[in-house]
Amino acid sequence: TWIACATAVLQVNAEPVFVDVDPDTLVMTPAAFEAAITPRTACVMPVHWHGQMVDMDAIVTAAHQRGIRVLEDCAQATGGLYRGGRHVGTMGDAGIFSLHN
């Protein structure tokens, strides 16, 4: 959603890999994430978009089964509640805000 996401990855000498989003929700799908996983995948950064939530249950499960960390970007859903009333930014290994200033 903003260059800050990819820039943060580059700043730690890692290579960002982009995946397609669902055309209806404009967020990453678990299937797209799983299709992009390689032996070098160390982290996933699902980005909630305009209040649309990523399927965090499926993303976190798939990631943790493979030892992949989850950085949940919740800048576009600040204050949002996920299934069961969980706050965005609390479901991954860390909640982050990619801001442009």
PDB file of C-alpha atoms in Angstrom:
ATOM      1  CA  THR A   1       0.000   0.000   0.000  1.00  0.00           C
ATOM      2  CA  TRP A   2       2.978   2.277   0.460  1.00  0.00           C
ATOM      3  CA  ILE A   3       6.679   2.110  -0.309  1.00  0.00           C
ATOM      4  CA  ALA A   4       7.446   2.005   3.430  1.00  0.00           C
ATOM      5  CA  CYS A   5       6.513  -1.694   3.564  1.00  0.00           C
ATOM      6  CA  ALA A   6       9.059  -2.703   0.925  1.00  0.00           C
ATOM      7  CA  THR A   7      11.634  -0.173   2.127  1.00  0.00           C
ATOM      8  CA  ALA A   8      11.600  -1.669   5.618  1.00  0.00           C
ATOM      9  CA  VAL A   9      12.352  -5.079   4.121  1.00  0.00           C
ATOM     10  CA  LEU A  10      15.189  -3.681   2.009  1.00  0.00           C
ATOM     11  CA  GLN A  11      16.675  -1.888   5.030  1.00  0.00           C
ATOM     12  CA  VAL A  12      17.422  -5.260   6.642  1.00  0.00           C
ATOM     13  CA  ASN A  13      18.993  -6.602   3.427  1.00  0.00           C
ATOM     14  CA  ALA A  14      16.038  -8.840   2.657  1.00  0.00           C
ATOM     15  CA  GLU A  15      14.161  -9.146  -0.635  1.00  0.00           C
ATOM     16  CA  PRO A  16      10.470  -8.201  -0.703  1.00  0.00           C
ATOM     17  CA  VAL A  17       8.193 -10.546  -2.640  1.00  0.00           C
ATOM     18  CA  PHE A  18       4.822  -9.165  -3.695  1.00  0.00           C
ATOM     19  CA  VAL A  19       1.667 -11.257  -4.057  1.00  0.00           C
ATOM     20  CA  ASP A  20      -1.623 -10.516  -5.799  1.00  0.00           C
ATOM     21  CA  VAL A  21      -4.603  -9.413  -3.759  1.00  0.00           C
ATOM     22  CA  ASP A  22      -8.206 -10.512  -3.873  1.00  0.00           C
ATOM     23  CA  PRO A  23      -9.975  -8.255  -6.406  1.00  0.00           C
ATOM     24  CA  ASP A  24     -13.009  -7.823  -4.127  1.00  0.00           C
ATOM     25  CA  THR A  25     -11.257  -7.007  -0.843  1.00  0.00           C
ATOM     26  CA  LEU A  26      -7.881  -5.765  -2.139  1.00  0.00           C
ATOM     27  CA  VAL A  27      -6.036  -7.712   0.573  1.00  0.00           C
ATOM     28  CA  MET A  28      -3.698 -10.712   0.459  1.00  0.00           C
ATOM     29  CA  THR A  29      -5.353 -14.099   0.427  1.00  0.00           C
ATOM     30  CA  PRO A  30      -4.011 -17.142   2.249  1.00  0.00           C
ATOM     31  CA  ALA A  31      -3.751 -18.971  -1.101  1.00  0.00           C
ATOM     32  CA  ALA A  32      -1.632 -16.188  -2.628  1.00  0.00           C
ATOM     33  CA  PHE A  33       0.625 -16.173   0.432  1.00  0.00           C
ATOM     34  CA  GLU A  34       1.095 -19.937   0.408  1.00  0.00           C
ATOM     35  CA  ALA A  35       1.849 -19.926  -3.326  1.00  0.00           C
ATOM     36  CA  ALA A  36       4.627 -17.370  -2.765  1.00  0.00           C
ATOM     37  CA  ILE A  37       6.394 -19.246   0.051  1.00  0.00           C
ATOM     38  CA  THR A  38       9.908 -20.457  -0.744  1.00  0.00           C
ATOM     39  CA  PRO A  39      12.589 -22.015   1.456  1.00  0.00           C
ATOM     40  CA  ARG A  40      13.978 -18.473   1.884  1.00  0.00           C
ATOM     41  CA  THR A  41      10.730 -16.973   3.193  1.00  0.00           C
ATOM     42  CA  ALA A  42      11.361 -15.622   6.682  1.00  0.00           C
ATOM     43  CA  CYS A  43       8.499 -13.193   7.190  1.00  0.00           C
ATOM     44  CA  VAL A  44       5.108 -12.201   5.796  1.00  0.00           C
ATOM     45  CA  MET A  45       3.620  -8.708   6.037  1.00  0.00           C
ATOM     46  CA  PRO A  46      -0.159  -8.890   5.544  1.00  0.00           C
ATOM     47  CA  VAL A  47      -1.611  -5.404   5.026  1.00  0.00           C
ATOM     48  CA  HIS A  48      -5.181  -4.587   6.023  1.00  0.00           C
ATOM     49  CA  TRP A  49      -6.595  -2.143   3.449  1.00  0.00           C
ATOM     50  CA  HIS A  50      -9.256   0.528   3.991  1.00  0.00           C
ATOM     51  CA  GLY A  51     -10.747  -1.415   6.873  1.00  0.00           C
ATOM     52  CA  GLN A  52     -10.753  -4.721   4.971  1.00  0.00           C
ATOM     53  CA  MET A  53      -9.104  -7.350   7.130  1.00  0.00           C
ATOM     54  CA  VAL A  54      -6.703  -9.990   5.880  1.00  0.00           C
ATOM     55  CA  ASP A  55      -7.698 -13.539   6.898  1.00  0.00           C
ATOM     56  CA  MET A  56      -5.246 -13.457   9.786  1.00  0.00           C
ATOM     57  CA  ASP A  57      -6.277 -16.827  11.218  1.00  0.00           C
ATOM     58  CA  ALA A  58      -5.234 -18.608   8.020  1.00  0.00           C
ATOM     59  CA  ILE A  59      -2.140 -16.450   7.384  1.00  0.00           C
ATOM     60  CA  VAL A  60      -0.797 -16.837  10.933  1.00  0.00           C
ATOM     61  CA  THR A  61      -1.455 -20.594  10.950  1.00  0.00           C
ATOM     62  CA  ALA A  62       0.226 -21.138   7.570  1.00  0.00           C
ATOM     63  CA  ALA A  63       3.171 -18.943   8.523  1.00  0.00           C
ATOM     64  CA  HIS A  64       3.809 -20.401  11.963  1.00  0.00           C
ATOM     65  CA  GLN A  65       3.569 -23.988  10.671  1.00  0.00           C
ATOM     66  CA  ARG A  66       6.589 -23.120   8.524  1.00  0.00           C
ATOM     67  CA  GLY A  67       8.507 -21.026  11.060  1.00  0.00           C
ATOM     68  CA  ILE A  68       7.671 -17.771   9.250  1.00  0.00           C
ATOM     69  CA  ARG A  69       7.187 -14.576  11.280  1.00  0.00           C
ATOM     70  CA  VAL A  70       4.106 -12.396  10.770  1.00  0.00           C
ATOM     71  CA  LEU A  71       4.353  -8.586  10.774  1.00  0.00           C
ATOM     72  CA  GLU A  72       0.764  -7.356  10.625  1.00  0.00           C
ATOM     73  CA  ASP A  73       0.501  -3.921   8.982  1.00  0.00           C
ATOM     74  CA  CYS A  74      -2.575  -2.299  10.473  1.00  0.00           C
ATOM     75  CA  ALA A  75      -2.094   1.336   9.403  1.00  0.00           C
ATOM     76  CA  GLN A  76      -5.132   1.175   7.095  1.00  0.00           C
ATOM     77  CA  ALA A  77      -7.377  -0.402   9.740  1.00  0.00           C
ATOM     78  CA  THR A  78      -6.411   1.510  12.879  1.00  0.00           C
ATOM     79  CA  GLY A  79      -8.829   0.674  15.682  1.00  0.00           C
ATOM     80  CA  GLY A  80     -10.444  -2.121  13.684  1.00  0.00           C
ATOM     81  CA  LEU A  81     -11.767  -5.277  15.247  1.00  0.00           C
ATOM     82  CA  TYR A  82     -11.243  -8.723  13.749  1.00  0.00           C
ATOM     83  CA  ARG A  83     -13.323 -11.844  14.274  1.00  0.00           C
ATOM     84  CA  GLY A  84     -14.136 -12.359  17.914  1.00  0.00           C
ATOM     85  CA  GLY A  85     -13.368  -8.726  18.721  1.00  0.00           C
ATOM     86  CA  ARG A  86      -9.585  -8.972  18.470  1.00  0.00           C
ATOM     87  CA  HIS A  87      -7.895  -5.675  17.661  1.00  0.00           C
ATOM     88  CA  VAL A  88      -5.935  -5.435  14.435  1.00  0.00           C
ATOM     89  CA  GLY A  89      -2.214  -5.457  15.080  1.00  0.00           C
ATOM     90  CA  THR A  90      -2.478  -8.074  17.832  1.00  0.00           C
ATOM     91  CA  MET A  91      -2.620 -11.285  15.813  1.00  0.00           C
ATOM     92  CA  GLY A  92       0.814 -11.522  14.199  1.00  0.00           C
ATOM     93  CA  ASP A  93       4.191 -11.637  15.888  1.00  0.00           C
ATOM     94  CA  ALA A  94       4.142  -7.834  15.777  1.00  0.00           C
ATOM     95  CA  GLY A  95       1.695  -5.138  14.744  1.00  0.00           C
ATOM     96  CA  ILE A  96       3.168  -2.358  12.621  1.00  0.00           C
ATOM     97  CA  PHE A  97       2.038   0.902  11.024  1.00  0.00           C
ATOM     98  CA  SER A  98       3.507   1.761   7.613  1.00  0.00           C
ATOM     99  CA  LEU A  99       3.239   5.534   7.447  1.00  0.00           C
ATOM    100  CA  HIS A 100       4.533   7.909   4.810  1.00  0.00           C
ATOM    101  CA  ASN A 101       5.717  10.730   7.077  1.00  0.00           C
TER     102      ASN A 101
END
